[in-house]
Amino acid sequence: MFPLRQRNFKALKKTVFPALRSLIDLGYFSLSVEGAEHVPRSGPVVYAGNHAGWFTIDSFFAALAVAEHVSFDRIPWVAGQDQMLMIPELGPFFADSGVFPSSWLRKPEALPPGMDVLCVFPEGTEGNCKSFVHAYQMREWKTGFLRLALARGAKVLPVSVLGSEECLPSIAPIRFLKPIVGTILPLPLSLIPLPSRWKFIFHEPVDVQGALPGFDSDDPETQKRRLRDLAASIRETVQRTLDREAADRGLVRLSKLLKQSG
């Protein structure tokens, strides 16, 4: 079993949340939430949503949204890049805030029982490294979040996130360094967070066990197919909402113009 990390809520309460709230109150950011009633107040749950922005600021906005509209104990542990957690100073800060290595998801049954509220970005690094030209167009979802939910007996809570694309946009993914650093990297368009309208839309939870009856009896290939189909269905729920909610955003209009001119 992996060691249970201790989250430093004091750092979130005294540093991160006040900083974000101050910028919201000043009008630099805005933050709204829909569907908070869909967040399970007890029991294991896996948040799964779109991921964008070259720095994982969306995780902190998500934590603030959950803290203010649901409760502190529903703030999820977040799967993050192993490489990010190795960065001096920054890595320990993320770990204290509840980020754990995504490599742990290879053995979801080994996660400590205390980590029962989790967040996974099924696009992986392809999501937050993609170019702003593809704003709010998600990459393919991997199925690890469903295997995690099955192993934990958890429901999946789909989340549509708006604001991350505009806040820290990426020009393009940097792929040639992957053999050296172990992951693709984003090429930032701006080194500082840009003014952005954040919105979190929580959808109705998905009972993964109920959606996959007889899963344990299936052969491996059938299991993979059923997981891919369910992941695609949940992804479509999130994408439809992004299409509707982001249609009037300037970055989306710009990306359409760039695609047409290209």
mmCIF file with all atom_site columns, N, CA and C in Angstrom, residues 38-72:
data_model
loop_
_atom_site.group_PDB
_atom_site.id
_atom_site.type_symbol
_atom_site.label_atom_id
_atom_site.label_alt_id
_atom_site.label_comp_id
_atom_site.label_asym_id
_atom_site.label_entity_id
_atom_site.label_seq_id
_atom_site.pdbx_PDB_ins_code
_atom_site.Cartn_x
_atom_site.Cartn_y
_atom_site.Cartn_z
_atom_site.occupancy
_atom_site.B_iso_or_equiv
_atom_site.pdbx_formal_charge
_atom_site.auth_seq_id
_atom_site.auth_comp_id
_atom_site.auth_asym_id
_atom_site.auth_atom_id
_atom_site.pdbx_PDB_model_num
ATOM 1   N N  . HIS A 1 38 ? -24.847 17.918 -6.990  1.00 0.00 ? 38 HIS A N  1
ATOM 2   C CA . HIS A 1 38 ? -24.495 16.604 -7.526  1.00 0.00 ? 38 HIS A CA 1
ATOM 3   C C  . HIS A 1 38 ? -23.262 16.005 -6.857  1.00 0.00 ? 38 HIS A C  1
ATOM 4   N N  . VAL A 1 39 ? -22.519 16.808 -6.121  1.00 0.00 ? 39 VAL A N  1
ATOM 5   C CA . VAL A 1 39 ? -21.305 16.302 -5.468  1.00 0.00 ? 39 VAL A CA 1
ATOM 6   C C  . VAL A 1 39 ? -21.702 15.440 -4.276  1.00 0.00 ? 39 VAL A C  1
ATOM 7   N N  . PRO A 1 40 ? -21.352 14.140 -4.281  1.00 0.00 ? 40 PRO A N  1
ATOM 8   C CA . PRO A 1 40 ? -21.687 13.279 -3.147  1.00 0.00 ? 40 PRO A CA 1
ATOM 9   C C  . PRO A 1 40 ? -21.073 13.801 -1.855  1.00 0.00 ? 40 PRO A C  1
ATOM 10  N N  . ARG A 1 41 ? -21.895 13.891 -0.814  1.00 0.00 ? 41 ARG A N  1
ATOM 11  C CA . ARG A 1 41 ? -21.409 14.413 0.470   1.00 0.00 ? 41 ARG A CA 1
ATOM 12  C C  . ARG A 1 41 ? -20.689 13.360 1.293   1.00 0.00 ? 41 ARG A C  1
ATOM 13  N N  . SER A 1 42 ? -20.756 12.117 0.888   1.00 0.00 ? 42 SER A N  1
ATOM 14  C CA . SER A 1 42 ? -20.050 11.048 1.603   1.00 0.00 ? 42 SER A CA 1
ATOM 15  C C  . SER A 1 42 ? -19.728 9.934  0.614   1.00 0.00 ? 42 SER A C  1
ATOM 16  N N  . GLY A 1 43 ? -18.824 9.054  1.036   1.00 0.00 ? 43 GLY A N  1
ATOM 17  C CA . GLY A 1 43 ? -18.459 7.924  0.201   1.00 0.00 ? 43 GLY A CA 1
ATOM 18  C C  . GLY A 1 43 ? -17.401 8.265  -0.830  1.00 0.00 ? 43 GLY A C  1
ATOM 19  N N  . PRO A 1 44 ? -16.796 7.243  -1.418  1.00 0.00 ? 44 PRO A N  1
ATOM 20  C CA . PRO A 1 44 ? -15.730 7.462  -2.401  1.00 0.00 ? 44 PRO A CA 1
ATOM 21  C C  . PRO A 1 44 ? -16.259 8.057  -3.697  1.00 0.00 ? 44 PRO A C  1
ATOM 22  N N  . VAL A 1 45 ? -15.492 8.949  -4.282  1.00 0.00 ? 45 VAL A N  1
ATOM 23  C CA . VAL A 1 45 ? -15.874 9.592  -5.540  1.00 0.00 ? 45 VAL A CA 1
ATOM 24  C C  . VAL A 1 45 ? -14.614 9.953  -6.321  1.00 0.00 ? 45 VAL A C  1
ATOM 25  N N  . VAL A 1 46 ? -14.715 9.896  -7.633  1.00 0.00 ? 46 VAL A N  1
ATOM 26  C CA . VAL A 1 46 ? -13.623 10.291 -8.521  1.00 0.00 ? 46 VAL A CA 1
ATOM 27  C C  . VAL A 1 46 ? -14.120 11.423 -9.412  1.00 0.00 ? 46 VAL A C  1
ATOM 28  N N  . TYR A 1 47 ? -13.590 12.629 -9.200  1.00 0.00 ? 47 TYR A N  1
ATOM 29  C CA . TYR A 1 47 ? -13.884 13.743 -10.095 1.00 0.00 ? 47 TYR A CA 1
ATOM 30  C C  . TYR A 1 47 ? -13.135 13.496 -11.409 1.00 0.00 ? 47 TYR A C  1
ATOM 31  N N  . ALA A 1 48 ? -13.804 13.720 -12.537 1.00 0.00 ? 48 ALA A N  1
ATOM 32  C CA . ALA A 1 48 ? -13.154 13.548 -13.842 1.00 0.00 ? 48 ALA A CA 1
ATOM 33  C C  . ALA A 1 48 ? -13.605 14.673 -14.766 1.00 0.00 ? 48 ALA A C  1
ATOM 34  N N  . GLY A 1 49 ? -12.651 15.446 -15.263 1.00 0.00 ? 49 GLY A N  1
ATOM 35  C CA . GLY A 1 49 ? -13.023 16.573 -16.109 1.00 0.00 ? 49 GLY A CA 1
ATOM 36  C C  . GLY A 1 49 ? -11.932 16.961 -17.078 1.00 0.00 ? 49 GLY A C  1
ATOM 37  N N  . ASN A 1 50 ? -12.187 18.018 -17.830 1.00 0.00 ? 50 ASN A N  1
ATOM 38  C CA . ASN A 1 50 ? -11.205 18.519 -18.794 1.00 0.00 ? 50 ASN A CA 1
ATOM 39  C C  . ASN A 1 50 ? -10.061 19.227 -18.078 1.00 0.00 ? 50 ASN A C  1
ATOM 40  N N  . HIS A 1 51 ? -8.919  19.258 -18.758 1.00 0.00 ? 51 HIS A N  1
ATOM 41  C CA . HIS A 1 51 ? -7.698  19.787 -18.149 1.00 0.00 ? 51 HIS A CA 1
ATOM 42  C C  . HIS A 1 51 ? -7.007  20.689 -19.161 1.00 0.00 ? 51 HIS A C  1
ATOM 43  N N  . ALA A 1 52 ? -6.691  21.916 -18.757 1.00 0.00 ? 52 ALA A N  1
ATOM 44  C CA . ALA A 1 52 ? -6.027  22.840 -19.681 1.00 0.00 ? 52 ALA A CA 1
ATOM 45  C C  . ALA A 1 52 ? -5.194  23.833 -18.894 1.00 0.00 ? 52 ALA A C  1
ATOM 46  N N  . GLY A 1 53 ? -4.338  24.543 -19.616 1.00 0.00 ? 53 GLY A N  1
ATOM 47  C CA . GLY A 1 53 ? -3.447  25.498 -18.966 1.00 0.00 ? 53 GLY A CA 1
ATOM 48  C C  . GLY A 1 53 ? -2.104  24.854 -18.686 1.00 0.00 ? 53 GLY A C  1
ATOM 49  N N  . TRP A 1 54 ? -1.027  25.574 -18.978 1.00 0.00 ? 54 TRP A N  1
ATOM 50  C CA . TRP A 1 54 ? 0.302   24.956 -18.865 1.00 0.00 ? 54 TRP A CA 1
ATOM 51  C C  . TRP A 1 54 ? 0.724   24.716 -17.422 1.00 0.00 ? 54 TRP A C  1
ATOM 52  N N  . PHE A 1 55 ? 0.066   25.359 -16.472 1.00 0.00 ? 55 PHE A N  1
ATOM 53  C CA . PHE A 1 55 ? 0.318   25.129 -15.047 1.00 0.00 ? 55 PHE A CA 1
ATOM 54  C C  . PHE A 1 55 ? -1.003  24.697 -14.418 1.00 0.00 ? 55 PHE A C  1
ATOM 55  N N  . THR A 1 56 ? -0.928  23.802 -13.443 1.00 0.00 ? 56 THR A N  1
ATOM 56  C CA . THR A 1 56 ? -2.141  23.182 -12.928 1.00 0.00 ? 56 THR A CA 1
ATOM 57  C C  . THR A 1 56 ? -2.923  24.078 -11.968 1.00 0.00 ? 56 THR A C  1
ATOM 58  N N  . ILE A 1 57 ? -3.177  25.305 -12.390 1.00 0.00 ? 57 ILE A N  1
ATOM 59  C CA . ILE A 1 57 ? -3.943  26.231 -11.560 1.00 0.00 ? 57 ILE A CA 1
ATOM 60  C C  . ILE A 1 57 ? -5.405  25.812 -11.465 1.00 0.00 ? 57 ILE A C  1
ATOM 61  N N  . ASP A 1 58 ? -5.871  25.008 -12.428 1.00 0.00 ? 58 ASP A N  1
ATOM 62  C CA . ASP A 1 58 ? -7.260  24.558 -12.373 1.00 0.00 ? 58 ASP A CA 1
ATOM 63  C C  . ASP A 1 58 ? -7.529  23.700 -11.143 1.00 0.00 ? 58 ASP A C  1
ATOM 64  N N  . SER A 1 59 ? -6.503  22.995 -10.661 1.00 0.00 ? 59 SER A N  1
ATOM 65  C CA . SER A 1 59 ? -6.675  22.186 -9.449  1.00 0.00 ? 59 SER A CA 1
ATOM 66  C C  . SER A 1 59 ? -6.968  23.061 -8.237  1.00 0.00 ? 59 SER A C  1
ATOM 67  N N  . PHE A 1 60 ? -6.315  24.222 -8.159  1.00 0.00 ? 60 PHE A N  1
ATOM 68  C CA . PHE A 1 60 ? -6.528  25.119 -7.023  1.00 0.00 ? 60 PHE A CA 1
ATOM 69  C C  . PHE A 1 60 ? -7.883  25.817 -7.110  1.00 0.00 ? 60 PHE A C  1
ATOM 70  N N  . PHE A 1 61 ? -8.286  26.205 -8.311  1.00 0.00 ? 61 PHE A N  1
ATOM 71  C CA . PHE A 1 61 ? -9.618  26.785 -8.459  1.00 0.00 ? 61 PHE A CA 1
ATOM 72  C C  . PHE A 1 61 ? -10.696 25.749 -8.138  1.00 0.00 ? 61 PHE A C  1
ATOM 73  N N  . ALA A 1 62 ? -10.464 24.500 -8.541  1.00 0.00 ? 62 ALA A N  1
ATOM 74  C CA . ALA A 1 62 ? -11.419 23.438 -8.230  1.00 0.00 ? 62 ALA A CA 1
ATOM 75  C C  . ALA A 1 62 ? -11.532 23.237 -6.723  1.00 0.00 ? 62 ALA A C  1
ATOM 76  N N  . ALA A 1 63 ? -10.389 23.244 -6.037  1.00 0.00 ? 63 ALA A N  1
ATOM 77  C CA . ALA A 1 63 ? -10.402 23.086 -4.583  1.00 0.00 ? 63 ALA A CA 1
ATOM 78  C C  . ALA A 1 63 ? -11.164 24.226 -3.920  1.00 0.00 ? 63 ALA A C  1
ATOM 79  N N  . LEU A 1 64 ? -10.958 25.451 -4.406  1.00 0.00 ? 64 LEU A N  1
ATOM 80  C CA . LEU A 1 64 ? -11.672 26.599 -3.850  1.00 0.00 ? 64 LEU A CA 1
ATOM 81  C C  . LEU A 1 64 ? -13.170 26.483 -4.104  1.00 0.00 ? 64 LEU A C  1
ATOM 82  N N  . ALA A 1 65 ? -13.545 26.072 -5.308  1.00 0.00 ? 65 ALA A N  1
ATOM 83  C CA . ALA A 1 65 ? -14.961 25.921 -5.644  1.00 0.00 ? 65 ALA A CA 1
ATOM 84  C C  . ALA A 1 65 ? -15.632 24.891 -4.747  1.00 0.00 ? 65 ALA A C  1
ATOM 85  N N  . VAL A 1 66 ? -14.955 23.770 -4.526  1.00 0.00 ? 66 VAL A N  1
ATOM 86  C CA . VAL A 1 66 ? -15.524 22.722 -3.672  1.00 0.00 ? 66 VAL A CA 1
ATOM 87  C C  . VAL A 1 66 ? -15.588 23.188 -2.225  1.00 0.00 ? 66 VAL A C  1
ATOM 88  N N  . ALA A 1 67 ? -14.536 23.854 -1.751  1.00 0.00 ? 67 ALA A N  1
ATOM 89  C CA . ALA A 1 67 ? -14.511 24.331 -0.363  1.00 0.00 ? 67 ALA A CA 1
ATOM 90  C C  . ALA A 1 67 ? -15.639 25.318 -0.099  1.00 0.00 ? 67 ALA A C  1
ATOM 91  N N  . GLU A 1 68 ? -15.900 26.221 -1.040  1.00 0.00 ? 68 GLU A N  1
ATOM 92  C CA . GLU A 1 68 ? -16.896 27.271 -0.829  1.00 0.00 ? 68 GLU A CA 1
ATOM 93  C C  . GLU A 1 68 ? -18.322 26.814 -1.094  1.00 0.00 ? 68 GLU A C  1
ATOM 94  N N  . HIS A 1 69 ? -18.493 25.832 -1.975  1.00 0.00 ? 69 HIS A N  1
ATOM 95  C CA . HIS A 1 69 ? -19.845 25.443 -2.375  1.00 0.00 ? 69 HIS A CA 1
ATOM 96  C C  . HIS A 1 69 ? -20.260 24.064 -1.875  1.00 0.00 ? 69 HIS A C  1
ATOM 97  N N  . VAL A 1 70 ? -19.313 23.283 -1.374  1.00 0.00 ? 70 VAL A N  1
ATOM 98  C CA . VAL A 1 70 ? -19.650 21.950 -0.853  1.00 0.00 ? 70 VAL A CA 1
ATOM 99  C C  . VAL A 1 70 ? -19.100 21.836 0.566   1.00 0.00 ? 70 VAL A C  1
ATOM 100 N N  . SER A 1 71 ? -17.868 21.383 0.713   1.00 0.00 ? 71 SER A N  1
ATOM 101 C CA . SER A 1 71 ? -17.220 21.318 2.026   1.00 0.00 ? 71 SER A CA 1
ATOM 102 C C  . SER A 1 71 ? -15.746 20.981 1.838   1.00 0.00 ? 71 SER A C  1
ATOM 103 N N  . PHE A 1 72 ? -14.956 21.272 2.862   1.00 0.00 ? 72 PHE A N  1
ATOM 104 C CA . PHE A 1 72 ? -13.519 21.020 2.779   1.00 0.00 ? 72 PHE A CA 1
ATOM 105 C C  . PHE A 1 72 ? -13.212 19.537 2.605   1.00 0.00 ? 72 PHE A C  1
#
